[in-house]
PDB file of C-alpha atoms in Angstrom:
ATOM      1  CA  MET F   1      72.569  69.608  76.998  1.00  0.00           C
ATOM      2  CA  THR F   2      75.320  70.438  74.545  1.00  0.00           C
ATOM      3  CA  GLU F   3      72.943  69.771  71.691  1.00  0.00           C
ATOM      4  CA  THR F   4      71.871  73.362  72.035  1.00  0.00           C
ATOM      5  CA  LEU F   5      75.369  74.581  71.209  1.00  0.00           C
ATOM      6  CA  PRO F   6      75.864  75.696  67.640  1.00  0.00           C
ATOM      7  CA  ILE F   7      78.838  73.435  67.064  1.00  0.00           C
ATOM      8  CA  ASP F   8      78.058  73.497  63.366  1.00  0.00           C
ATOM      9  CA  GLN F   9      79.438  77.004  63.352  1.00  0.00           C
ATOM     10  CA  PHE F  10      82.930  75.818  64.171  1.00  0.00           C
ATOM     11  CA  PRO F  11      85.191  75.769  61.211  1.00  0.00           C
ATOM     12  CA  GLU F  12      86.981  72.434  60.917  1.00  0.00           C
ATOM     13  CA  LEU F  13      85.646  70.942  64.161  1.00  0.00           C
ATOM     14  CA  PRO F  14      86.583  67.253  64.089  1.00  0.00           C
ATOM     15  CA  ARG F  15      83.241  65.464  64.298  1.00  0.00           C
ATOM     16  CA  ASP F  16      81.176  62.556  63.155  1.00  0.00           C
ATOM     17  CA  ASP F  17      77.424  62.292  62.732  1.00  0.00           C
ATOM     18  CA  GLN F  18      76.924  62.304  66.510  1.00  0.00           C
ATOM     19  CA  GLY F  19      79.101  65.262  67.434  1.00  0.00           C
ATOM     20  CA  PRO F  20      82.696  66.140  68.185  1.00  0.00           C
ATOM     21  CA  VAL F  21      85.396  63.475  68.197  1.00  0.00           C
ATOM     22  CA  PHE F  22      88.650  63.484  70.124  1.00  0.00           C
ATOM     23  CA  SER F  23      91.868  61.554  69.809  1.00  0.00           C
ATOM     24  CA  GLU F  24      93.118  62.124  73.364  1.00  0.00           C
ATOM     25  CA  PRO F  25      91.432  62.897  76.682  1.00  0.00           C
ATOM     26  CA  TRP F  26      92.970  66.371  77.058  1.00  0.00           C
ATOM     27  CA  GLN F  27      91.154  67.435  73.887  1.00  0.00           C
ATOM     28  CA  ALA F  28      87.797  66.440  75.316  1.00  0.00           C
ATOM     29  CA  GLU F  29      88.692  68.070  78.634  1.00  0.00           C
ATOM     30  CA  ALA F  30      89.514  71.333  76.848  1.00  0.00           C
ATOM     31  CA  PHE F  31      86.225  71.066  74.987  1.00  0.00           C
ATOM     32  CA  ALA F  32      84.275  70.305  78.170  1.00  0.00           C
ATOM     33  CA  MET F  33      85.912  73.170  80.086  1.00  0.00           C
ATOM     34  CA  THR F  34      84.927  75.612  77.364  1.00  0.00           C
ATOM     35  CA  VAL F  35      81.322  74.434  77.378  1.00  0.00           C
ATOM     36  CA  THR F  36      81.223  74.536  81.192  1.00  0.00           C
ATOM     37  CA  LEU F  37      82.616  78.080  81.342  1.00  0.00           C
ATOM     38  CA  HIS F  38      80.065  79.200  78.798  1.00  0.00           C
ATOM     39  CA  LYS F  39      77.215  77.535  80.676  1.00  0.00           C
ATOM     40  CA  ALA F  40      78.400  79.214  83.879  1.00  0.00           C
ATOM     41  CA  GLY F  41      77.908  82.524  82.102  1.00  0.00           C
ATOM     42  CA  HIS F  42      81.533  83.608  81.732  1.00  0.00           C
ATOM     43  CA  PHE F  43      81.201  84.342  78.033  1.00  0.00           C
ATOM     44  CA  GLU F  44      78.776  84.219  75.151  1.00  0.00           C
ATOM     45  CA  TRP F  45      79.134  81.348  72.747  1.00  0.00           C
ATOM     46  CA  SER F  46      79.542  83.818  69.885  1.00  0.00           C
ATOM     47  CA  GLU F  47      82.546  85.315  71.713  1.00  0.00           C
ATOM     48  CA  TRP F  48      84.107  81.894  71.861  1.00  0.00           C
ATOM     49  CA  VAL F  49      83.511  81.318  68.153  1.00  0.00           C
ATOM     50  CA  ASP F  50      85.345  84.601  67.468  1.00  0.00           C
ATOM     51  CA  TYR F  51      88.323  83.487  69.546  1.00  0.00           C
ATOM     52  CA  ILE F  52      88.636  80.030  68.031  1.00  0.00           C
ATOM     53  CA  SER F  53      88.165  81.424  64.518  1.00  0.00           C
ATOM     54  CA  ALA F  54      90.861  84.029  65.093  1.00  0.00           C
ATOM     55  CA  GLU F  55      93.222  81.389  66.429  1.00  0.00           C
ATOM     56  CA  ILE F  56      92.671  79.153  63.423  1.00  0.00           C
ATOM     57  CA  SER F  57      93.164  81.958  60.929  1.00  0.00           C
ATOM     58  CA  THR F  58      96.238  83.514  62.562  1.00  0.00           C
ATOM     59  CA  GLY F  59      97.839  80.710  64.561  1.00  0.00           C
ATOM     60  CA  THR F  60     100.853  78.889  63.244  1.00  0.00           C
ATOM     61  CA  PRO F  61      99.835  75.389  62.197  1.00  0.00           C
ATOM     62  CA  PRO F  62     101.685  72.962  64.485  1.00  0.00           C
ATOM     63  CA  ASP F  63     103.950  70.429  62.861  1.00  0.00           C
ATOM     64  CA  GLU F  64     101.693  67.419  63.326  1.00  0.00           C
ATOM     65  CA  ASN F  65      99.669  65.035  61.231  1.00  0.00           C
ATOM     66  CA  ASP F  66      96.913  64.410  63.747  1.00  0.00           C
ATOM     67  CA  HIS F  67      94.124  66.750  62.705  1.00  0.00           C
ATOM     68  CA  ASN F  68      92.416  66.509  66.101  1.00  0.00           C
ATOM     69  CA  ALA F  69      95.647  67.388  67.902  1.00  0.00           C
ATOM     70  CA  ILE F  70      96.242  70.373  65.622  1.00  0.00           C
ATOM     71  CA  TYR F  71      92.697  71.594  66.060  1.00  0.00           C
ATOM     72  CA  TYR F  72      92.638  71.229  69.826  1.00  0.00           C
ATOM     73  CA  ARG F  73      96.041  72.869  70.286  1.00  0.00           C
ATOM     74  CA  GLN F  74      94.484  75.877  68.581  1.00  0.00           C
ATOM     75  CA  TRP F  75      91.375  75.419  70.698  1.00  0.00           C
ATOM     76  CA  LEU F  76      93.446  75.417  73.879  1.00  0.00           C
ATOM     77  CA  SER F  77      95.388  78.529  72.856  1.00  0.00           C
ATOM     78  CA  ALA F  78      92.127  80.325  72.106  1.00  0.00           C
ATOM     79  CA  LEU F  79      90.673  79.251  75.454  1.00  0.00           C
ATOM     80  CA  GLU F  80      93.756  80.453  77.335  1.00  0.00           C
ATOM     81  CA  ARG F  81      93.486  83.845  75.628  1.00  0.00           C
ATOM     82  CA  LEU F  82      89.774  84.155  76.316  1.00  0.00           C
ATOM     83  CA  VAL F  83      90.216  83.168  79.978  1.00  0.00           C
ATOM     84  CA  ALA F  84      92.966  85.797  80.340  1.00  0.00           C
ATOM     85  CA  ASP F  85      90.947  88.486  78.539  1.00  0.00           C
ATOM     86  CA  LYS F  86      87.999  87.791  80.845  1.00  0.00           C
ATOM     87  CA  GLY F  87      90.244  88.173  83.883  1.00  0.00           C
ATOM     88  CA  LEU F  88      89.588  84.585  85.009  1.00  0.00           C
ATOM     89  CA  SER F  89      93.297  83.803  84.949  1.00  0.00           C
ATOM     90  CA  SER F  90      96.431  85.230  83.394  1.00  0.00           C
ATOM     91  CA  PRO F  91      99.291  83.930  81.234  1.00  0.00           C
ATOM     92  CA  PRO F  92     101.805  84.072  84.147  1.00  0.00           C
ATOM     93  CA  GLU F  93      99.394  82.254  86.449  1.00  0.00           C
ATOM     94  CA  LEU F  94      98.753  79.555  83.855  1.00  0.00           C
ATOM     95  CA  MET F  95     102.461  79.188  83.141  1.00  0.00           C
ATOM     96  CA  HIS F  96     103.269  78.949  86.842  1.00  0.00           C
ATOM     97  CA  ARG F  97     100.593  76.336  87.428  1.00  0.00           C
ATOM     98  CA  LYS F  98     101.712  74.305  84.413  1.00  0.00           C
ATOM     99  CA  ASP F  99     105.270  74.265  85.761  1.00  0.00           C
ATOM    100  CA  ALA F 100     103.958  73.253  89.172  1.00  0.00           C
ATOM    101  CA  TRP F 101     102.135  70.271  87.649  1.00  0.00           C
ATOM    102  CA  ARG F 102     105.195  69.287  85.626  1.00  0.00           C
ATOM    103  CA  ARG F 103     107.381  69.384  88.744  1.00  0.00           C
ATOM    104  CA  ALA F 104     104.737  67.483  90.705  1.00  0.00           C
ATOM    105  CA  TYR F 105     104.950  64.661  88.170  1.00  0.00           C
ATOM    106  CA  GLU F 106     108.722  64.702  88.192  1.00  0.00           C
ATOM    107  CA  HIS F 107     108.812  64.447  91.984  1.00  0.00           C
ATOM    108  CA  THR F 108     106.214  61.744  92.322  1.00  0.00           C
ATOM    109  CA  PRO F 109     107.388  58.142  92.519  1.00  0.00           C
ATOM    110  CA  HIS F 110     105.586  55.663  90.283  1.00  0.00           C
ATOM    111  CA  GLY F 111     102.394  54.417  91.826  1.00  0.00           C
ATOM    112  CA  GLU F 112     101.758  57.373  94.121  1.00  0.00           C
ATOM    113  CA  PRO F 113      99.139  60.046  93.577  1.00  0.00           C
ATOM    114  CA  VAL F 114     100.380  63.132  91.775  1.00  0.00           C
ATOM    115  CA  GLU F 115      99.584  66.068  93.993  1.00  0.00           C
ATOM    116  CA  LEU F 116     100.537  69.683  93.534  1.00  0.00           C
ATOM    117  CA  VAL F 117     102.267  69.880  96.916  1.00  0.00           C
ATOM    118  CA  ARG F 118     105.005  67.657  95.567  1.00  0.00           C
ATOM    119  CA  ALA F 119     106.111  70.525  93.396  1.00  0.00           C
ATOM    120  CA  GLU F 120     107.270  72.293  96.545  1.00  0.00           C
ATOM    121  CA  GLN F 121     109.546  69.476  97.563  1.00  0.00           C
ATOM    122  CA  GLY F 122     112.042  69.927  94.744  1.00  0.00           C
TER     123      GLY F 122
ATOM    124  CA  MET Y   1     114.281  47.607  89.136  1.00  0.00           C
ATOM    125  CA  ALA Y   2     116.662  50.436  88.404  1.00  0.00           C
ATOM    126  CA  LYS Y   3     116.182  53.687  90.269  1.00  0.00           C
ATOM    127  CA  HIS Y   4     113.748  55.212  87.872  1.00  0.00           C
ATOM    128  CA  GLU Y   5     111.140  56.371  90.291  1.00  0.00           C
ATOM    129  CA  HIS Y   6     109.666  59.497  88.902  1.00  0.00           C
ATOM    130  CA  THR Y   7     106.671  59.881  86.749  1.00  0.00           C
ATOM    131  CA  ALA Y   8     107.022  61.199  83.240  1.00  0.00           C
ATOM    132  CA  PRO Y   9     104.899  64.345  82.877  1.00  0.00           C
ATOM    133  CA  PRO Y  10     102.112  64.308  80.301  1.00  0.00           C
ATOM    134  CA  SER Y  11     102.415  66.182  77.017  1.00  0.00           C
ATOM    135  CA  ASP Y  12     102.540  69.973  76.955  1.00  0.00           C
ATOM    136  CA  PRO Y  13      98.876  70.493  75.986  1.00  0.00           C
ATOM    137  CA  ALA Y  14      97.762  67.930  78.595  1.00  0.00           C
ATOM    138  CA  LEU Y  15      99.684  69.888  81.256  1.00  0.00           C
ATOM    139  CA  ARG Y  16      98.169  73.162  80.075  1.00  0.00           C
ATOM    140  CA  VAL Y  17      94.698  71.633  80.339  1.00  0.00           C
ATOM    141  CA  LYS Y  18      95.487  70.407  83.861  1.00  0.00           C
ATOM    142  CA  ALA Y  19      96.752  73.859  84.811  1.00  0.00           C
ATOM    143  CA  LEU Y  20      93.658  75.598  83.481  1.00  0.00           C
ATOM    144  CA  GLU Y  21      91.247  73.043  84.920  1.00  0.00           C
ATOM    145  CA  SER Y  22      92.797  73.078  88.406  1.00  0.00           C
ATOM    146  CA  LEU Y  23      92.840  76.896  88.533  1.00  0.00           C
ATOM    147  CA  LEU Y  24      89.247  77.274  87.357  1.00  0.00           C
ATOM    148  CA  LEU Y  25      88.029  74.657  89.832  1.00  0.00           C
ATOM    149  CA  GLU Y  26      89.976  76.200  92.736  1.00  0.00           C
ATOM    150  CA  LYS Y  27      88.631  79.651  92.007  1.00  0.00           C
ATOM    151  CA  GLY Y  28      85.126  78.281  91.858  1.00  0.00           C
ATOM    152  CA  LEU Y  29      84.707  79.549  88.301  1.00  0.00           C
ATOM    153  CA  ILE Y  30      83.536  76.158  87.131  1.00  0.00           C
ATOM    154  CA  ASP Y  31      81.829  73.423  89.068  1.00  0.00           C
ATOM    155  CA  ALA Y  32      83.346  69.940  89.070  1.00  0.00           C
ATOM    156  CA  LYS Y  33      79.921  68.353  88.775  1.00  0.00           C
ATOM    157  CA  ALA Y  34      78.967  70.477  85.775  1.00  0.00           C
ATOM    158  CA  LEU Y  35      82.278  69.630  84.124  1.00  0.00           C
ATOM    159  CA  ASP Y  36      81.687  65.940  84.826  1.00  0.00           C
ATOM    160  CA  GLU Y  37      78.271  66.077  83.211  1.00  0.00           C
ATOM    161  CA  ILE Y  38      79.725  67.460  79.993  1.00  0.00           C
ATOM    162  CA  ILE Y  39      82.522  64.896  80.052  1.00  0.00           C
ATOM    163  CA  ASP Y  40      79.973  62.132  80.626  1.00  0.00           C
ATOM    164  CA  THR Y  41      78.134  63.331  77.543  1.00  0.00           C
ATOM    165  CA  TYR Y  42      81.236  62.659  75.520  1.00  0.00           C
ATOM    166  CA  GLU Y  43      82.638  59.711  77.418  1.00  0.00           C
ATOM    167  CA  ASN Y  44      81.827  57.451  74.527  1.00  0.00           C
ATOM    168  CA  LYS Y  45      83.490  59.667  71.981  1.00  0.00           C
ATOM    169  CA  VAL Y  46      86.978  58.580  72.908  1.00  0.00           C
ATOM    170  CA  GLY Y  47      87.237  54.840  72.543  1.00  0.00           C
ATOM    171  CA  PRO Y  48      83.533  54.605  71.739  1.00  0.00           C
ATOM    172  CA  ARG Y  49      82.139  51.681  73.671  1.00  0.00           C
ATOM    173  CA  ASN Y  50      85.274  49.671  73.010  1.00  0.00           C
ATOM    174  CA  GLY Y  51      85.428  48.217  76.491  1.00  0.00           C
ATOM    175  CA  ALA Y  52      81.772  47.218  76.329  1.00  0.00           C
ATOM    176  CA  ALA Y  53      82.428  45.299  73.116  1.00  0.00           C
ATOM    177  CA  VAL Y  54      85.280  43.445  74.821  1.00  0.00           C
ATOM    178  CA  VAL Y  55      83.080  42.521  77.799  1.00  0.00           C
ATOM    179  CA  ALA Y  56      80.185  41.365  75.622  1.00  0.00           C
ATOM    180  CA  ARG Y  57      82.496  39.193  73.520  1.00  0.00           C
ATOM    181  CA  ALA Y  58      83.915  37.604  76.663  1.00  0.00           C
ATOM    182  CA  TRP Y  59      80.400  36.837  77.897  1.00  0.00           C
ATOM    183  CA  VAL Y  60      79.372  35.002  74.719  1.00  0.00           C
ATOM    184  CA  ASP Y  61      82.670  33.383  73.729  1.00  0.00           C
ATOM    185  CA  ALA Y  62      84.374  31.259  76.392  1.00  0.00           C
ATOM    186  CA  ASP Y  63      87.544  30.869  74.334  1.00  0.00           C
ATOM    187  CA  TYR Y  64      87.812  34.629  73.900  1.00  0.00           C
ATOM    188  CA  LYS Y  65      87.290  35.108  77.624  1.00  0.00           C
ATOM    189  CA  LYS Y  66      90.129  32.726  78.382  1.00  0.00           C
ATOM    190  CA  ARG Y  67      92.429  34.619  76.016  1.00  0.00           C
ATOM    191  CA  LEU Y  68      91.289  37.900  77.536  1.00  0.00           C
ATOM    192  CA  LEU Y  69      92.149  36.811  81.058  1.00  0.00           C
ATOM    193  CA  ASP Y  70      95.465  35.292  79.903  1.00  0.00           C
ATOM    194  CA  ASP Y  71      96.677  38.191  77.773  1.00  0.00           C
ATOM    195  CA  ALA Y  72      94.276  41.097  77.738  1.00  0.00           C
ATOM    196  CA  THR Y  73      96.439  43.322  75.539  1.00  0.00           C
ATOM    197  CA  ALA Y  74      96.443  40.753  72.731  1.00  0.00           C
ATOM    198  CA  ALA Y  75      92.775  39.816  73.150  1.00  0.00           C
ATOM    199  CA  ILE Y  76      91.674  43.444  73.090  1.00  0.00           C
ATOM    200  CA  ALA Y  77      93.834  44.037  70.030  1.00  0.00           C
ATOM    201  CA  GLU Y  78      91.929  41.196  68.307  1.00  0.00           C
ATOM    202  CA  LEU Y  79      88.913  43.500  68.318  1.00  0.00           C
ATOM    203  CA  GLY Y  80      91.006  46.289  66.840  1.00  0.00           C
ATOM    204  CA  PHE Y  81      91.629  48.327  70.011  1.00  0.00           C
ATOM    205  CA  SER Y  82      95.010  49.054  71.489  1.00  0.00           C
ATOM    206  CA  GLY Y  83      96.731  51.240  73.993  1.00  0.00           C
ATOM    207  CA  VAL Y  84      98.077  54.442  72.604  1.00  0.00           C
ATOM    208  CA  GLN Y  85     101.200  54.688  74.709  1.00  0.00           C
ATOM    209  CA  GLY Y  86     102.005  51.002  74.491  1.00  0.00           C
ATOM    210  CA  GLU Y  87     100.673  50.208  77.941  1.00  0.00           C
ATOM    211  CA  ASP Y  88      99.593  46.680  78.769  1.00  0.00           C
ATOM    212  CA  MET Y  89      96.066  45.805  79.745  1.00  0.00           C
ATOM    213  CA  VAL Y  90      95.044  43.379  82.466  1.00  0.00           C
ATOM    214  CA  VAL Y  91      91.442  42.208  82.764  1.00  0.00           C
ATOM    215  CA  VAL Y  92      90.222  41.133  86.207  1.00  0.00           C
ATOM    216  CA  GLU Y  93      87.040  39.083  86.458  1.00  0.00           C
ATOM    217  CA  ASN Y  94      84.237  39.642  88.935  1.00  0.00           C
ATOM    218  CA  LEU Y  95      82.899  36.378  90.359  1.00  0.00           C
ATOM    219  CA  PRO Y  96      80.318  35.459  92.948  1.00  0.00           C
ATOM    220  CA  GLY Y  97      82.063  36.436  96.171  1.00  0.00           C
ATOM    221  CA  LEU Y  98      84.730  38.562  94.461  1.00  0.00           C
ATOM    222  CA  HIS Y  99      84.448  42.174  93.338  1.00  0.00           C
ATOM    223  CA  ASN Y 100      87.233  44.082  91.616  1.00  0.00           C
ATOM    224  CA  ILE Y 101      87.678  47.829  91.616  1.00  0.00           C
ATOM    225  CA  VAL Y 102      90.252  49.850  89.691  1.00  0.00           C
ATOM    226  CA  VAL Y 103      91.888  53.005  90.894  1.00  0.00           C
ATOM    227  CA  CYS Y 104      94.500  55.110  89.213  1.00  0.00           C
ATOM    228  CA  THR Y 105      96.770  56.806  91.666  1.00  0.00           C
ATOM    229  CA  LEU Y 106      98.497  58.574  88.783  1.00  0.00           C
ATOM    230  CA  CYS Y 107      95.907  60.649  87.068  1.00  0.00           C
ATOM    231  CA  SER Y 108      97.299  60.014  83.606  1.00  0.00           C
ATOM    232  CA  CYS Y 109      96.808  56.260  83.872  1.00  0.00           C
ATOM    233  CA  TYR Y 110      93.434  55.344  82.484  1.00  0.00           C
ATOM    234  CA  PRO Y 111      92.737  52.884  79.699  1.00  0.00           C
ATOM    235  CA  TRP Y 112      90.886  55.420  77.628  1.00  0.00           C
ATOM    236  CA  PRO Y 113      91.104  53.571  74.304  1.00  0.00           C
ATOM    237  CA  THR Y 114      88.811  51.006  75.931  1.00  0.00           C
ATOM    238  CA  LEU Y 115      87.007  53.030  78.601  1.00  0.00           C
ATOM    239  CA  GLY Y 116      86.650  56.452  77.046  1.00  0.00           C
ATOM    240  CA  LEU Y 117      87.230  59.611  79.043  1.00  0.00           C
ATOM    241  CA  PRO Y 118      88.144  59.399  82.685  1.00  0.00           C
ATOM    242  CA  PRO Y 119      85.351  60.913  84.779  1.00  0.00           C
ATOM    243  CA  VAL Y 120      86.416  63.779  87.042  1.00  0.00           C
ATOM    244  CA  TRP Y 121      85.773  61.780  90.234  1.00  0.00           C
ATOM    245  CA  TYR Y 122      88.180  59.114  89.049  1.00  0.00           C
ATOM    246  CA  LYS Y 123      91.005  61.652  88.853  1.00  0.00           C
ATOM    247  CA  ALA Y 124      90.096  63.378  92.117  1.00  0.00           C
ATOM    248  CA  ALA Y 125      92.183  62.857  95.251  1.00  0.00           C
ATOM    249  CA  PRO Y 126      89.326  61.543  97.438  1.00  0.00           C
ATOM    250  CA  TYR Y 127      88.635  58.593  95.139  1.00  0.00           C
ATOM    251  CA  ARG Y 128      92.309  57.877  94.582  1.00  0.00           C
ATOM    252  CA  SER Y 129      93.065  57.659  98.275  1.00  0.00           C
ATOM    253  CA  ARG Y 130      89.807  56.197  99.577  1.00  0.00           C
ATOM    254  CA  ALA Y 131      89.438  53.506  96.928  1.00  0.00           C
ATOM    255  CA  VAL Y 132      92.513  51.959  98.517  1.00  0.00           C
ATOM    256  CA  SER Y 133      91.838  52.686 102.204  1.00  0.00           C
ATOM    257  CA  ASP Y 134      88.057  52.198 102.243  1.00  0.00           C
ATOM    258  CA  PRO Y 135      86.842  50.512  99.062  1.00  0.00           C
ATOM    259  CA  ARG Y 136      83.619  49.283 100.686  1.00  0.00           C
ATOM    260  CA  GLY Y 137      82.729  52.811 101.746  1.00  0.00           C
ATOM    261  CA  VAL Y 138      83.479  54.163  98.280  1.00  0.00           C
ATOM    262  CA  LEU Y 139      81.347  51.456  96.666  1.00  0.00           C
ATOM    263  CA  ASP Y 140      78.497  52.293  99.050  1.00  0.00           C
ATOM    264  CA  GLU Y 141      78.606  55.868  97.827  1.00  0.00           C
ATOM    265  CA  PHE Y 142      78.318  54.635  94.263  1.00  0.00           C
ATOM    266  CA  GLY Y 143      75.244  52.658  95.301  1.00  0.00           C
ATOM    267  CA  VAL Y 144      77.022  49.327  95.152  1.00  0.00           C
ATOM    268  CA  SER Y 145      76.439  47.493  98.414  1.00  0.00           C
ATOM    269  CA  LEU Y 146      78.176  44.178  98.652  1.00  0.00           C
ATOM    270  CA  ALA Y 147      77.558  41.471 101.200  1.00  0.00           C
ATOM    271  CA  ASP Y 148      80.161  41.374 103.969  1.00  0.00           C
ATOM    272  CA  ASP Y 149      81.554  38.080 102.735  1.00  0.00           C
ATOM    273  CA  VAL Y 150      82.304  39.424  99.257  1.00  0.00           C
ATOM    274  CA  GLU Y 151      86.018  39.980  98.849  1.00  0.00           C
ATOM    275  CA  ILE Y 152      87.019  43.299  97.302  1.00  0.00           C
ATOM    276  CA  ARG Y 153      90.265  43.530  95.378  1.00  0.00           C
ATOM    277  CA  VAL Y 154      91.643  46.971  94.540  1.00  0.00           C
ATOM    278  CA  TRP Y 155      93.860  47.241  91.464  1.00  0.00           C
ATOM    279  CA  ASP Y 156      96.171  50.210  91.261  1.00  0.00           C
ATOM    280  CA  SER Y 157      96.943  51.162  87.683  1.00  0.00           C
ATOM    281  CA  ASN Y 158     100.355  52.487  86.794  1.00  0.00           C
ATOM    282  CA  ALA Y 159     102.151  53.793  83.765  1.00  0.00           C
ATOM    283  CA  GLU Y 160     102.773  50.306  82.388  1.00  0.00           C
ATOM    284  CA  LEU Y 161      99.609  48.446  83.406  1.00  0.00           C
ATOM    285  CA  ARG Y 162      95.982  49.444  83.007  1.00  0.00           C
ATOM    286  CA  TYR Y 163      93.185  47.376  84.458  1.00  0.00           C
ATOM    287  CA  LEU Y 164      89.699  46.649  83.196  1.00  0.00           C
ATOM    288  CA  VAL Y 165      87.040  44.870  85.231  1.00  0.00           C
ATOM    289  CA  LEU Y 166      85.103  42.091  83.533  1.00  0.00           C
ATOM    290  CA  PRO Y 167      81.723  42.461  85.253  1.00  0.00           C
ATOM    291  CA  GLU Y 168      79.444  39.505  85.923  1.00  0.00           C
ATOM    292  CA  ARG Y 169      76.909  38.837  83.209  1.00  0.00           C
ATOM    293  CA  PRO Y 170      73.497  39.609  84.692  1.00  0.00           C
ATOM    294  CA  ASP Y 171      70.808  36.953  84.996  1.00  0.00           C
ATOM    295  CA  GLY Y 172      68.051  36.986  82.439  1.00  0.00           C
ATOM    296  CA  THR Y 173      70.255  37.848  79.484  1.00  0.00           C
ATOM    297  CA  ASP Y 174      70.503  34.396  77.926  1.00  0.00           C
ATOM    298  CA  GLY Y 175      68.770  35.212  74.677  1.00  0.00           C
ATOM    299  CA  MET Y 176      70.520  38.509  74.062  1.00  0.00           C
ATOM    300  CA  SER Y 177      72.771  39.245  71.127  1.00  0.00           C
ATOM    301  CA  GLU Y 178      76.319  40.429  71.591  1.00  0.00           C
ATOM    302  CA  ASP Y 179      75.303  43.961  70.608  1.00  0.00           C
ATOM    303  CA  GLU Y 180      72.430  43.984  73.084  1.00  0.00           C
ATOM    304  CA  LEU Y 181      74.774  42.788  75.800  1.00  0.00           C
ATOM    305  CA  ALA Y 182      77.373  45.431  74.935  1.00  0.00           C
ATOM    306  CA  ALA Y 183      74.703  48.118  75.251  1.00  0.00           C
ATOM    307  CA  MET Y 184      74.144  47.085  78.888  1.00  0.00           C
ATOM    308  CA  VAL Y 185      77.786  47.425  79.895  1.00  0.00           C
ATOM    309  CA  THR Y 186      78.435  50.698  81.686  1.00  0.00           C
ATOM    310  CA  ARG Y 187      81.713  52.514  82.094  1.00  0.00           C
ATOM    311  CA  ASP Y 188      81.457  52.301  85.873  1.00  0.00           C
ATOM    312  CA  SER Y 189      80.954  48.534  85.760  1.00  0.00           C
ATOM    313  CA  MET Y 190      84.311  48.242  83.983  1.00  0.00           C
ATOM    314  CA  ILE Y 191      85.982  50.427  86.629  1.00  0.00           C
ATOM    315  CA  GLY Y 192      84.288  48.396  89.357  1.00  0.00           C
ATOM    316  CA  THR Y 193      82.252  51.252  90.831  1.00  0.00           C
ATOM    317  CA  GLY Y 194      79.068  49.910  89.289  1.00  0.00           C
ATOM    318  CA  VAL Y 195      77.319  46.614  88.703  1.00  0.00           C
ATOM    319  CA  ILE Y 196      75.125  45.793  85.752  1.00  0.00           C
ATOM    320  CA  GLN Y 197      71.482  45.456  86.632  1.00  0.00           C
ATOM    321  CA  ALA Y 198      69.560  42.462  85.364  1.00  0.00           C
ATOM    322  CA  PRO Y 199      66.983  43.450  82.732  1.00  0.00           C
ATOM    323  CA  LYS Y 200      63.466  43.908  84.076  1.00  0.00           C
TER     324      LYS Y 200
END
């Protein structure tokens, strides 16, 4: 399925001879979300390439040695901007939801499922 | 244990991904199944087939299997794989009459250096709650029907301990090489939601 994507066009995409490589699950999840949004018709792949390219050329390189982590932080920032520009979400909504997840973790005892409702119990 | 009950949040980018993913799914902008399919495509790209190599080694090398069941973290490290956050691994063995299934009630707890990417269903609330309350029903839905007299043990991963199921070696695989055996081992069989079919 994803073989049809022109991943060769991505500057600096961490990859081996079989495709993209990831060093942590969130990187692959960010990748998969982008592909899924594209396949659902929310944007053209060329639009995405513009966003990720712009992020790489203008973004501040994070202070890390892990190339995959650096690349996918830029990827995630580009995806957040594209999602906001397309009206699918907004920076305040994303920020609010991120805080809700963080609080949900902080209010969840070890061994219990992390659910968003726990954020309300603080 | 000291009163240290709360769960450390994941890293900032991991939280941002969770935020984005949960919003897009809730709004119906992406479909969980479609997302799962993409993730499945890349499941082997994080920790590529590491767990399968561990299982195959245990099947062909009785001494290794003993070490694996005694101290999985060390035995897995022998093959060059290790947990990233320093978590310990425990391997639980399926036997005739005993089936193990792993659940992760905290969605960040998945042994991805050995198992690759967590599938979306594994992180979803229905699996996390029902794997504990109704494991037989969950296994049925995965197409794994066990005889009534087979005991099912559910292992709940946590921040310090991650579990891996050592599936039963299928019949008819006596002449196979370790690599051929590893190729048969599925992700789901190491979570316990699948069994490995004997070769035709």
